[in-house]
Short mmCIF file of C-alpha atoms and ligand atoms in Angstrom, two decimals:
data_model
loop_
_atom_site.label_atom_id
_atom_site.label_comp_id
_atom_site.label_asym_id
_atom_site.label_seq_id
_atom_site.Cartn_x
_atom_site.Cartn_y
_atom_site.Cartn_z
CA MET A 904 -96.42 -107.42 77.21
CA SER A 905 -97.28 -105.50 74.12
CA ASN A 906 -98.97 -102.12 74.20
CA ARG A 907 -102.72 -102.57 74.79
CA MET A 908 -103.70 -99.72 72.52
CA TRP A 909 -101.70 -100.62 69.45
CA GLY A 910 -99.72 -103.73 70.23
CA GLY A 911 -102.22 -106.34 69.08
CA ARG A 912 -100.63 -106.79 65.74
CA PHE A 913 -97.17 -107.20 67.22
CA GLY A 914 -97.92 -110.75 68.43
CA GLY A 915 -95.73 -112.27 65.74
CA GLY A 916 -92.88 -109.88 66.40
CA PRO A 917 -91.32 -107.45 63.92
CA ASP A 918 -90.85 -110.12 61.26
CA ASP A 919 -94.59 -110.08 60.73
CA ILE A 920 -94.50 -106.37 60.03
CA MET A 921 -91.53 -106.88 57.75
CA GLU A 922 -93.58 -109.44 55.87
CA GLU A 923 -96.55 -107.09 55.70
CA ILE A 924 -94.61 -104.14 54.35
CA ASN A 925 -92.60 -106.29 51.99
CA ALA A 926 -95.36 -108.37 50.46
CA SER A 927 -97.00 -107.28 47.23
CA ILE A 928 -99.05 -110.41 46.61
CA GLY A 929 -102.18 -108.63 47.89
CA PHE A 930 -102.18 -106.47 44.78
CA ASP A 931 -99.72 -107.91 42.25
CA GLN A 932 -101.70 -111.17 42.01
CA ARG A 933 -103.59 -109.40 39.28
CA LEU A 934 -100.48 -109.76 37.12
CA PHE A 935 -100.81 -113.55 37.12
CA ALA A 936 -101.75 -113.91 33.44
CA GLN A 937 -98.94 -111.63 32.28
CA ASP A 938 -96.48 -113.35 34.65
CA ILE A 939 -97.31 -116.78 33.25
CA ARG A 940 -97.21 -115.50 29.67
CA GLY A 941 -93.77 -114.03 30.30
CA SER A 942 -92.54 -117.24 31.93
CA MET A 943 -93.78 -119.39 29.08
CA ALA A 944 -92.01 -117.20 26.51
CA HIS A 945 -88.82 -117.24 28.60
CA CYS A 946 -88.98 -121.01 29.04
CA ALA A 947 -89.48 -121.67 25.32
CA MET A 948 -86.52 -119.43 24.49
CA LEU A 949 -84.29 -121.14 27.10
CA ALA A 950 -85.07 -124.50 25.49
CA ASP A 951 -84.52 -123.22 21.94
CA LYS A 952 -81.12 -121.90 22.98
CA ALA A 953 -80.35 -125.23 24.72
CA ILE A 954 -79.98 -123.44 28.06
CA ILE A 955 -82.48 -125.90 29.52
CA SER A 956 -83.55 -129.25 28.07
CA LYS A 957 -86.67 -129.70 25.95
CA ASP A 958 -88.05 -132.13 28.53
CA ASP A 959 -87.61 -129.68 31.38
CA ALA A 960 -89.21 -126.94 29.26
CA ALA A 961 -92.18 -129.19 28.54
CA ALA A 962 -92.65 -129.94 32.23
CA ILE A 963 -92.38 -126.27 33.15
CA THR A 964 -94.82 -125.17 30.43
CA ASP A 965 -97.27 -127.86 31.45
CA GLY A 966 -97.05 -126.84 35.10
CA LEU A 967 -97.51 -123.15 34.27
CA GLY A 968 -100.61 -124.03 32.25
CA LYS A 969 -102.06 -125.85 35.25
CA ILE A 970 -101.32 -122.91 37.51
CA LEU A 971 -103.02 -120.52 35.10
CA ALA A 972 -106.12 -122.73 35.15
CA GLU A 973 -106.04 -122.93 38.95
CA ILE A 974 -105.84 -119.18 39.36
CA GLU A 975 -108.57 -118.54 36.79
CA ALA A 976 -110.80 -121.06 38.56
CA GLY A 977 -110.17 -119.43 41.94
CA ASP A 978 -108.46 -122.62 43.19
CA PHE A 979 -105.10 -121.05 43.92
CA THR A 980 -104.04 -120.05 47.42
CA PHE A 981 -101.91 -116.92 47.44
CA THR A 982 -99.48 -116.86 50.34
CA ARG A 983 -98.16 -113.67 51.85
CA SER A 984 -94.95 -115.24 53.07
CA LEU A 985 -94.11 -115.95 49.44
CA GLU A 986 -94.10 -112.19 48.93
CA ASP A 987 -95.22 -111.63 45.38
CA ILE A 988 -96.88 -113.13 42.33
CA HIS A 989 -93.57 -114.31 40.88
CA MET A 990 -92.60 -116.38 43.91
CA ASN A 991 -96.13 -117.63 44.53
CA ILE A 992 -96.22 -119.06 41.03
CA GLU A 993 -92.71 -120.44 41.18
CA ALA A 994 -93.40 -122.14 44.54
CA ARG A 995 -96.54 -123.75 43.17
CA LEU A 996 -94.60 -124.87 40.10
CA ALA A 997 -92.14 -126.63 42.40
CA GLU A 998 -95.03 -128.36 44.18
CA LEU A 999 -96.35 -129.55 40.83
CA ILE A 1000 -93.16 -130.58 38.98
CA GLY A 1001 -90.45 -130.71 41.63
CA ALA A 1002 -86.91 -129.38 41.40
CA THR A 1003 -87.12 -128.78 37.63
CA ALA A 1004 -89.18 -125.68 38.48
CA GLY A 1005 -85.97 -124.08 39.65
CA ARG A 1006 -84.61 -124.02 36.07
CA LEU A 1007 -87.19 -121.48 34.94
CA HIS A 1008 -85.42 -118.63 36.69
CA THR A 1009 -82.20 -119.17 34.71
CA ALA A 1010 -81.02 -115.96 33.02
CA ARG A 1011 -83.68 -113.77 34.55
CA SER A 1012 -84.43 -111.94 37.77
CA ARG A 1013 -87.62 -110.75 39.37
CA ASN A 1014 -86.46 -107.29 38.33
CA ASP A 1015 -86.83 -107.89 34.60
CA GLN A 1016 -89.73 -110.22 35.29
CA VAL A 1017 -91.83 -107.59 37.06
CA ALA A 1018 -90.89 -104.94 34.51
CA THR A 1019 -92.14 -107.29 31.78
CA ASP A 1020 -95.34 -108.22 33.60
CA PHE A 1021 -96.19 -104.62 34.34
CA ARG A 1022 -95.55 -103.48 30.78
CA LEU A 1023 -97.77 -106.26 29.46
CA TYR A 1024 -100.48 -105.35 31.95
CA VAL A 1025 -100.38 -101.63 31.14
CA ARG A 1026 -100.39 -102.45 27.42
CA ASP A 1027 -103.46 -104.70 27.78
CA THR A 1028 -105.18 -101.95 29.75
CA ILE A 1029 -104.35 -99.31 27.15
CA ASP A 1030 -105.94 -101.54 24.52
CA HIS A 1031 -109.10 -101.72 26.58
CA LEU A 1032 -109.23 -98.04 27.52
CA SER A 1033 -108.61 -96.87 23.98
CA GLN A 1034 -111.59 -98.92 22.77
CA GLN A 1035 -113.71 -97.41 25.54
CA ILE A 1036 -112.68 -93.92 24.44
CA LEU A 1037 -113.78 -94.71 20.89
CA ALA A 1038 -117.10 -96.04 22.22
CA LEU A 1039 -117.72 -92.81 24.13
CA MET A 1040 -116.81 -90.79 21.05
CA ARG A 1041 -119.41 -92.79 19.09
CA VAL A 1042 -122.06 -91.93 21.66
CA LEU A 1043 -121.23 -88.23 21.53
CA VAL A 1044 -121.09 -88.15 17.74
CA ALA A 1045 -124.52 -89.82 17.53
CA LYS A 1046 -125.96 -87.23 19.95
CA ALA A 1047 -124.32 -84.43 17.99
CA GLU A 1048 -125.92 -85.75 14.83
CA GLN A 1049 -129.37 -85.63 16.43
CA HIS A 1050 -128.71 -82.12 17.70
CA ALA A 1051 -126.91 -80.41 14.85
CA ASP A 1052 -129.71 -77.79 14.84
CA THR A 1053 -130.43 -77.62 18.57
CA ILE A 1054 -129.59 -74.16 19.84
CA MET A 1055 -128.17 -73.48 23.27
CA PRO A 1056 -126.24 -70.64 24.85
CA GLY A 1057 -122.49 -70.82 24.44
CA PHE A 1058 -120.65 -69.54 27.50
CA THR A 1059 -117.42 -67.86 28.37
CA HIS A 1060 -116.82 -67.27 32.08
CA LEU A 1061 -120.11 -69.23 32.41
CA GLN A 1062 -121.77 -66.01 31.23
CA PRO A 1063 -123.96 -66.29 28.12
CA ALA A 1064 -121.68 -65.35 25.25
CA GLN A 1065 -123.01 -66.35 21.83
CA PRO A 1066 -125.57 -68.94 20.75
CA VAL A 1067 -124.11 -72.27 19.68
CA THR A 1068 -125.51 -75.59 18.59
CA PHE A 1069 -125.64 -78.46 21.07
CA GLY A 1070 -124.09 -80.70 18.44
CA HIS A 1071 -121.09 -78.41 18.20
CA HIS A 1072 -120.74 -78.35 21.98
CA LEU A 1073 -120.71 -82.16 22.07
CA LEU A 1074 -118.18 -82.40 19.28
CA ALA A 1075 -115.79 -80.28 21.33
CA TYR A 1076 -115.57 -83.25 23.71
CA VAL A 1077 -115.09 -85.62 20.79
CA GLU A 1078 -112.02 -83.57 19.84
CA MET A 1079 -110.64 -83.84 23.39
CA LEU A 1080 -111.27 -87.57 23.49
CA SER A 1081 -109.61 -88.11 20.14
CA ARG A 1082 -106.46 -86.51 21.52
CA ASP A 1083 -106.76 -88.71 24.63
CA TYR A 1084 -106.97 -91.71 22.34
CA GLY A 1085 -103.87 -90.52 20.50
CA ARG A 1086 -101.96 -90.06 23.75
CA PHE A 1087 -102.71 -93.64 24.82
CA ILE A 1088 -101.66 -94.98 21.42
CA ASP A 1089 -98.44 -92.95 21.58
CA ALA A 1090 -97.71 -94.21 25.09
CA ARG A 1091 -98.30 -97.76 23.88
CA LYS A 1092 -95.73 -97.36 21.11
CA ARG A 1093 -92.99 -96.23 23.48
CA LEU A 1094 -93.97 -98.85 26.06
CA ASN A 1095 -93.88 -101.73 23.63
CA GLU A 1096 -90.29 -102.93 24.16
CA ASN A 1097 -89.28 -106.10 25.91
CA PRO A 1098 -87.31 -105.76 29.17
CA LEU A 1099 -87.12 -109.53 29.72
CA GLY A 1100 -83.54 -110.76 29.67
CA ALA A 1101 -82.11 -107.65 31.31
CA ALA A 1102 -81.93 -109.93 34.36
CA ALA A 1103 -81.13 -108.20 37.66
CA LEU A 1104 -79.60 -105.12 36.01
CA ALA A 1105 -76.53 -106.06 34.00
CA GLY A 1106 -77.77 -108.61 31.48
CA THR A 1107 -76.67 -112.25 31.58
CA SER A 1108 -73.84 -114.50 30.45
CA PHE A 1109 -76.30 -117.09 29.10
CA PRO A 1110 -76.79 -117.03 25.31
CA ILE A 1111 -80.39 -115.84 25.48
CA ASP A 1112 -82.40 -114.48 22.55
CA ARG A 1113 -84.28 -111.39 23.62
CA HIS A 1114 -85.65 -110.89 20.11
CA GLN A 1115 -87.40 -114.22 20.41
CA THR A 1116 -89.09 -113.40 23.71
CA ALA A 1117 -89.96 -109.94 22.38
CA ALA A 1118 -91.75 -111.48 19.40
CA ALA A 1119 -93.48 -114.09 21.56
CA LEU A 1120 -94.86 -111.40 23.85
CA GLY A 1121 -95.95 -109.05 21.08
CA PHE A 1122 -93.24 -106.48 21.80
CA ALA A 1123 -91.81 -104.57 18.87
CA ARG A 1124 -88.21 -105.17 19.97
CA PRO A 1125 -86.09 -105.75 23.08
CA THR A 1126 -85.16 -102.75 25.22
CA ARG A 1127 -81.60 -101.60 24.53
CA ASN A 1128 -80.11 -101.06 27.96
CA SER A 1129 -80.40 -103.58 30.78
CA MET A 1130 -80.18 -100.99 33.55
CA ASP A 1131 -82.88 -98.84 32.00
CA SER A 1132 -84.98 -101.96 31.41
CA VAL A 1133 -85.34 -102.84 35.07
CA SER A 1134 -85.62 -99.32 36.39
CA ALA A 1135 -87.78 -97.51 33.84
CA ARG A 1136 -91.31 -96.76 34.92
CA ASP A 1137 -91.96 -93.87 32.59
CA PHE A 1138 -94.23 -96.15 30.57
CA ALA A 1139 -96.53 -96.16 33.60
CA LEU A 1140 -96.06 -92.43 34.16
CA GLU A 1141 -96.88 -91.68 30.56
CA THR A 1142 -99.97 -93.87 30.65
CA LEU A 1143 -101.06 -92.24 33.89
CA SER A 1144 -100.53 -88.80 32.33
CA ALA A 1145 -102.76 -89.78 29.44
CA ALA A 1146 -105.25 -91.12 31.98
CA ALA A 1147 -105.09 -87.96 34.09
CA ILE A 1148 -105.69 -85.71 31.08
CA CYS A 1149 -108.54 -87.91 29.90
CA ALA A 1150 -110.02 -87.88 33.41
CA THR A 1151 -109.79 -84.10 33.39
CA HIS A 1152 -111.82 -83.99 30.19
CA LEU A 1153 -114.41 -86.36 31.61
CA SER A 1154 -114.54 -84.26 34.75
CA ARG A 1155 -115.30 -81.13 32.74
CA LEU A 1156 -118.13 -82.87 30.92
CA ALA A 1157 -119.35 -84.24 34.25
CA GLU A 1158 -119.34 -80.73 35.68
CA GLU A 1159 -121.48 -79.55 32.76
CA ILE A 1160 -123.92 -82.39 33.36
CA VAL A 1161 -124.19 -81.37 37.02
CA VAL A 1162 -124.73 -77.71 36.13
CA PHE A 1163 -126.98 -78.18 33.11
CA ALA A 1164 -129.14 -80.82 34.84
CA SER A 1165 -129.78 -78.54 37.82
CA PRO A 1166 -133.32 -77.09 37.75
CA ASN A 1167 -131.87 -73.58 37.60
CA PHE A 1168 -130.50 -74.34 34.14
CA GLY A 1169 -132.87 -77.14 33.22
CA PHE A 1170 -130.98 -77.95 30.01
CA PHE A 1171 -130.46 -81.69 30.57
CA ASN A 1172 -132.75 -84.43 31.79
CA LEU A 1173 -130.90 -87.38 33.30
CA PRO A 1174 -132.65 -90.75 33.12
CA ASP A 1175 -133.46 -92.76 36.24
CA ALA A 1176 -130.65 -95.15 35.40
CA TYR A 1177 -128.06 -92.45 36.04
CA SER A 1178 -129.67 -90.43 38.84
CA THR A 1179 -130.36 -91.01 42.50
CA GLY A 1180 -132.97 -89.69 44.88
CA SER A 1181 -132.60 -88.18 48.30
CA SER A 1182 -133.62 -90.09 51.40
CA ILE A 1183 -135.13 -86.96 52.90
CA MET A 1184 -136.11 -84.63 50.05
CA PRO A 1185 -138.57 -86.42 47.75
CA GLN A 1186 -138.30 -83.85 44.97
CA LYS A 1187 -134.58 -84.42 44.42
CA ARG A 1188 -132.95 -86.02 41.46
CA ASN A 1189 -129.21 -86.03 41.90
CA PRO A 1190 -126.55 -86.50 39.22
CA ASP A 1191 -124.40 -88.76 41.40
CA ALA A 1192 -122.70 -90.58 38.56
CA ALA A 1193 -121.55 -87.29 37.02
CA GLU A 1194 -120.36 -86.07 40.41
CA LEU A 1195 -118.35 -89.25 40.92
CA VAL A 1196 -116.78 -89.03 37.48
CA ARG A 1197 -115.82 -85.46 38.38
CA ALA A 1198 -114.39 -86.61 41.71
CA LYS A 1199 -112.52 -89.67 40.47
CA SER A 1200 -110.27 -87.43 38.41
CA GLY A 1201 -108.74 -86.66 41.83
CA ARG A 1202 -107.47 -90.15 42.47
CA ILE A 1203 -106.30 -90.55 38.87
CA ILE A 1204 -104.27 -87.35 38.98
CA GLY A 1205 -103.14 -88.44 42.45
CA ALA A 1206 -101.79 -91.72 41.12
CA LEU A 1207 -99.71 -89.85 38.56
CA THR A 1208 -98.36 -87.49 41.20
CA GLY A 1209 -97.75 -90.36 43.60
CA LEU A 1210 -95.68 -92.37 41.16
CA MET A 1211 -93.75 -89.30 40.00
CA ILE A 1212 -92.73 -88.77 43.59
CA VAL A 1213 -91.83 -92.43 44.10
CA MET A 1214 -89.57 -92.35 41.06
CA LYS A 1215 -87.93 -88.97 41.26
CA GLY A 1216 -85.15 -89.80 43.72
CA LEU A 1217 -84.29 -93.36 42.74
CA PRO A 1218 -80.73 -94.17 41.70
CA LEU A 1219 -80.23 -96.83 39.03
CA ALA A 1220 -81.23 -99.58 38.83
CA TYR A 1221 -84.07 -101.43 40.65
CA SER A 1222 -85.17 -100.32 44.12
CA LYS A 1223 -87.99 -101.83 46.11
CA ASP A 1224 -89.67 -98.42 46.03
CA MET A 1225 -90.81 -99.43 42.56
CA GLN A 1226 -93.12 -102.03 44.00
CA GLU A 1227 -95.26 -99.01 44.91
CA ASP A 1228 -95.91 -98.41 41.21
CA LYS A 1229 -98.75 -100.90 41.01
CA GLU A 1230 -101.61 -100.11 43.37
CA GLY A 1231 -101.98 -96.51 42.25
CA THR A 1232 -101.72 -97.46 38.60
CA PHE A 1233 -104.26 -100.29 38.90
CA ASN A 1234 -106.63 -98.06 40.82
CA ALA A 1235 -106.30 -95.14 38.43
CA LEU A 1236 -106.75 -97.22 35.28
CA ASP A 1237 -109.71 -99.11 36.80
CA SER A 1238 -111.26 -95.80 37.78
CA LEU A 1239 -110.80 -94.32 34.34
CA SER A 1240 -112.40 -97.38 32.78
CA LEU A 1241 -115.41 -97.02 35.09
CA CYS A 1242 -115.66 -93.29 34.37
CA LEU A 1243 -115.59 -93.88 30.61
CA ALA A 1244 -118.35 -96.47 30.94
CA ALA A 1245 -120.47 -94.24 33.19
CA MET A 1246 -120.03 -91.26 30.90
CA ALA A 1247 -121.00 -93.28 27.83
CA GLY A 1248 -124.12 -94.47 29.67
CA MET A 1249 -125.07 -91.00 30.86
CA MET A 1250 -124.55 -89.30 27.52
CA GLU A 1251 -126.36 -92.02 25.61
CA THR A 1252 -129.44 -91.80 27.81
CA MET A 1253 -129.61 -88.07 28.60
CA THR A 1254 -132.13 -85.94 26.75
CA PRO A 1255 -131.59 -82.24 26.25
CA ASN A 1256 -134.49 -79.95 27.11
CA THR A 1257 -134.34 -78.14 23.78
CA ASP A 1258 -136.99 -75.53 24.66
CA ALA A 1259 -135.12 -74.42 27.77
CA MET A 1260 -131.85 -74.33 25.84
CA ARG A 1261 -133.35 -72.34 22.99
CA ALA A 1262 -134.95 -69.85 25.39
CA ALA A 1263 -131.75 -69.38 27.34
CA ALA A 1264 -129.80 -68.91 24.11
CA GLY A 1265 -131.90 -65.85 23.29
CA ARG A 1266 -131.37 -64.19 26.63
CA GLY A 1267 -128.47 -62.04 27.74
CA PHE A 1268 -128.04 -60.13 24.46
CA SER A 1269 -126.32 -63.18 23.02
CA THR A 1270 -126.52 -61.85 19.46
CA ALA A 1271 -124.74 -58.58 20.29
CA THR A 1272 -121.69 -59.77 18.34
CA ASP A 1273 -123.91 -60.45 15.33
CA LEU A 1274 -125.16 -56.85 15.55
CA ALA A 1275 -121.59 -55.52 15.70
CA ASP A 1276 -120.59 -57.74 12.76
CA TRP A 1277 -123.60 -56.48 10.78
CA LEU A 1278 -122.49 -52.87 11.39
CA VAL A 1279 -119.07 -53.74 10.01
CA ARG A 1280 -120.35 -55.69 7.03
CA GLU A 1281 -123.42 -53.69 5.99
CA ALA A 1282 -122.73 -50.18 7.33
CA GLY A 1283 -118.95 -50.14 6.87
CA LEU A 1284 -118.02 -49.28 10.46
CA PRO A 1285 -114.62 -50.28 11.81
CA PHE A 1286 -115.14 -53.17 14.26
CA ARG A 1287 -114.10 -51.15 17.31
CA GLU A 1288 -116.68 -48.47 16.51
CA ALA A 1289 -119.31 -51.13 15.82
CA HIS A 1290 -118.51 -52.67 19.21
CA HIS A 1291 -119.08 -49.26 20.82
CA VAL A 1292 -122.41 -48.63 19.07
CA THR A 1293 -123.59 -52.14 19.99
CA GLY A 1294 -122.60 -51.54 23.58
CA ALA A 1295 -124.79 -48.46 23.67
CA LEU A 1296 -127.73 -50.44 22.23
CA VAL A 1297 -127.23 -53.22 24.82
CA ALA A 1298 -127.28 -50.59 27.55
CA GLU A 1299 -130.50 -49.12 26.13
CA ALA A 1300 -132.16 -52.56 25.91
CA GLU A 1301 -131.05 -53.34 29.41
CA LYS A 1302 -132.52 -50.06 30.65
CA GLN A 1303 -135.85 -50.86 29.03
CA GLY A 1304 -135.75 -54.50 30.13
CA VAL A 1305 -136.07 -55.81 26.55
CA GLU A 1306 -133.99 -57.91 24.15
CA LEU A 1307 -132.00 -56.28 21.32
CA ALA A 1308 -134.52 -57.36 18.68
CA GLU A 1309 -137.26 -55.57 20.61
CA LEU A 1310 -135.66 -52.12 20.19
CA SER A 1311 -137.41 -50.04 17.50
CA LEU A 1312 -135.57 -48.94 14.37
CA ASP A 1313 -135.83 -45.36 15.67
CA GLU A 1314 -134.04 -46.32 18.86
CA MET A 1315 -131.43 -48.19 16.85
CA GLN A 1316 -130.81 -45.21 14.58
CA LYS A 1317 -130.36 -42.96 17.58
CA ALA A 1318 -127.24 -45.00 18.35
CA ASP A 1319 -126.10 -44.90 14.72
CA ALA A 1320 -127.96 -43.40 11.79
CA ARG A 1321 -126.54 -45.94 9.35
CA ILE A 1322 -128.59 -48.79 10.83
CA THR A 1323 -131.41 -50.07 8.60
CA ASP A 1324 -134.14 -52.62 9.33
CA GLY A 1325 -131.99 -55.27 7.68
CA VAL A 1326 -130.31 -55.54 11.06
CA TYR A 1327 -133.21 -57.47 12.59
CA ALA A 1328 -132.40 -60.52 10.48
CA VAL A 1329 -129.12 -61.10 12.30
CA LEU A 1330 -130.57 -60.69 15.77
CA SER A 1331 -132.28 -64.10 15.83
CA VAL A 1332 -130.30 -66.93 17.40
CA GLU A 1333 -131.14 -69.18 14.44
CA ASN A 1334 -129.54 -66.76 12.01
CA SER A 1335 -126.65 -66.24 14.37
CA VAL A 1336 -125.65 -69.91 14.51
CA ALA A 1337 -126.41 -70.48 10.82
CA SER A 1338 -124.00 -67.69 9.92
CA ARG A 1339 -121.07 -69.18 11.85
CA THR A 1340 -119.80 -71.22 8.92
CA SER A 1341 -116.10 -70.43 9.28
CA HIS A 1342 -113.82 -73.49 9.52
CA GLY A 1343 -114.58 -75.04 12.92
CA GLY A 1344 -117.57 -72.75 13.52
CA THR A 1345 -120.86 -73.75 15.19
CA ALA A 1346 -123.23 -73.61 12.18
CA PRO A 1347 -125.56 -76.64 11.86
CA ASP A 1348 -124.11 -77.38 8.41
CA ASN A 1349 -120.62 -77.47 9.91
CA VAL A 1350 -121.83 -79.85 12.62
CA ARG A 1351 -123.32 -82.18 10.03
CA ALA A 1352 -120.09 -82.20 8.05
CA ALA A 1353 -118.03 -82.83 11.18
CA VAL A 1354 -120.34 -85.66 12.24
CA ALA A 1355 -119.92 -87.33 8.85
CA ALA A 1356 -116.15 -87.00 9.09
CA TRP A 1357 -116.14 -88.48 12.60
CA HIS A 1358 -118.26 -91.46 11.54
CA GLN A 1359 -115.64 -92.21 8.93
CA GLU A 1360 -112.65 -91.65 11.17
CA LEU A 1361 -114.11 -93.74 13.99
CA SER A 1362 -114.71 -96.65 11.63
CA VAL A 1363 -111.06 -96.51 10.62
CA LEU A 1364 -109.85 -96.35 14.24
CA GLU A 1365 -112.18 -99.09 15.45
CA ASN A 1366 -111.00 -101.49 12.77
CA GLN A 1367 -107.33 -100.66 13.13
CA GLU A 1368 -104.98 -103.46 14.06
CA THR A 1369 -103.35 -102.73 17.42
CA PRO A 1370 -100.13 -101.02 16.42
CA ALA A 1371 -96.92 -102.85 17.25
N1 LIG B 9 -92.55 -107.55 43.97
C1 LIG B 9 -91.45 -106.87 43.40
C2 LIG B 9 -91.93 -105.58 42.72
O1 LIG B 9 -93.07 -105.46 42.50
C3 LIG B 9 -90.78 -107.73 42.40
C4 LIG B 9 -89.35 -107.40 42.18
C5 LIG B 9 -88.55 -107.77 43.38
N2 LIG B 9 -87.15 -107.59 43.16
C6 LIG B 9 -86.28 -107.51 44.15
N3 LIG B 9 -85.04 -107.32 43.84
N4 LIG B 9 -86.63 -107.62 45.41
O2 LIG B 9 -91.17 -104.69 42.43
#
């Protein structure tokens, strides 16, 4: 009798467990479209090279088309005992067209088949994610355009540092996202080689044409080494790295939404569509979507780490360990897609509380650097000395409980006799941000120029043909 606490599942004996651990159909069924695409390309090539007959190829292609329609319509029964998507489809093909189905697997193995399917899947996903990144960039650029003049505190150490414009702050994330976009596009270029025809690991004695299948599947060229072809998963690792870095950027923005939308800051108002209430505290308005974007970076980074660890000890060529590449990758890329969509929604619908931001920007002696710079520029002090004089004035203002601009000229001149009343002009936050016109600086004019440049660049990227 089996153990009463844990033996229930042992009814079918150990073979059932073997089947459970071995089967991937539960998750790799999502590769069905790529699997059928790959099989159709392989089949056409086999016929062109007279490895199978034209009639057999026609029957196989017809059957595969029917299977595709069945799966898309939800009429296909996936069977665990058939292990994976490749054998589920091949078994159904045999039901539909008989023994001819068995010719499809000539000159290939599931090892090159799964490598091909997975590359196609990751490539399709990169194409989708990269468009989503551009869409989020558009949202942020539009917000930045509206808020080129909106003043907020800029922080270092989350301590008020210098006033900045909200537009400039948003464009910092546009920069990050543009690099994320570039990383995905780079990963796509290296990924885009055809492993099909590597067969189990050594290639094949059949006169196949791997250039033909590469072209049919939109790959730039065939992979060069059959052993590498079936055992490489760095295309997935590289894509997951790009995803993990992108998720980290989204998480930082999410963190700022959480902090800035809290009543203690009061900088951001989140719309109802992206907030939730509390079941017990009626006054609450929680930034759940932002918190979940912040949290989902965990599973995305986890998927990268997980697959790194799966791969790091594997000898050449294929090992079944590699079947573990899929769930984490699917989950991470799905999650990133959801995070990009949620972030675009949140940032499109949020409204900044410009009064609260402006007021906070003026607090905390945020124009102290402007005062020091004025002393250098107008009074000829070395910067270090100017820093010291400014420090003394900050201490004096702090003692009196006033802002720098509220100190009298007398008090200023006590710290340094060379100060004139021209200094007051630089102590306003408006003048502070307007003066930051250095390349990449926060001035409203800079923001407007950057926004215009981004509009142009995004139009180019959006209309770009997917690179081969
Ligand atoms: N389901 C397998 C995977 O995802 C397909 C390849 C199986 N190859 C093998 N030699 N058992 O990796």
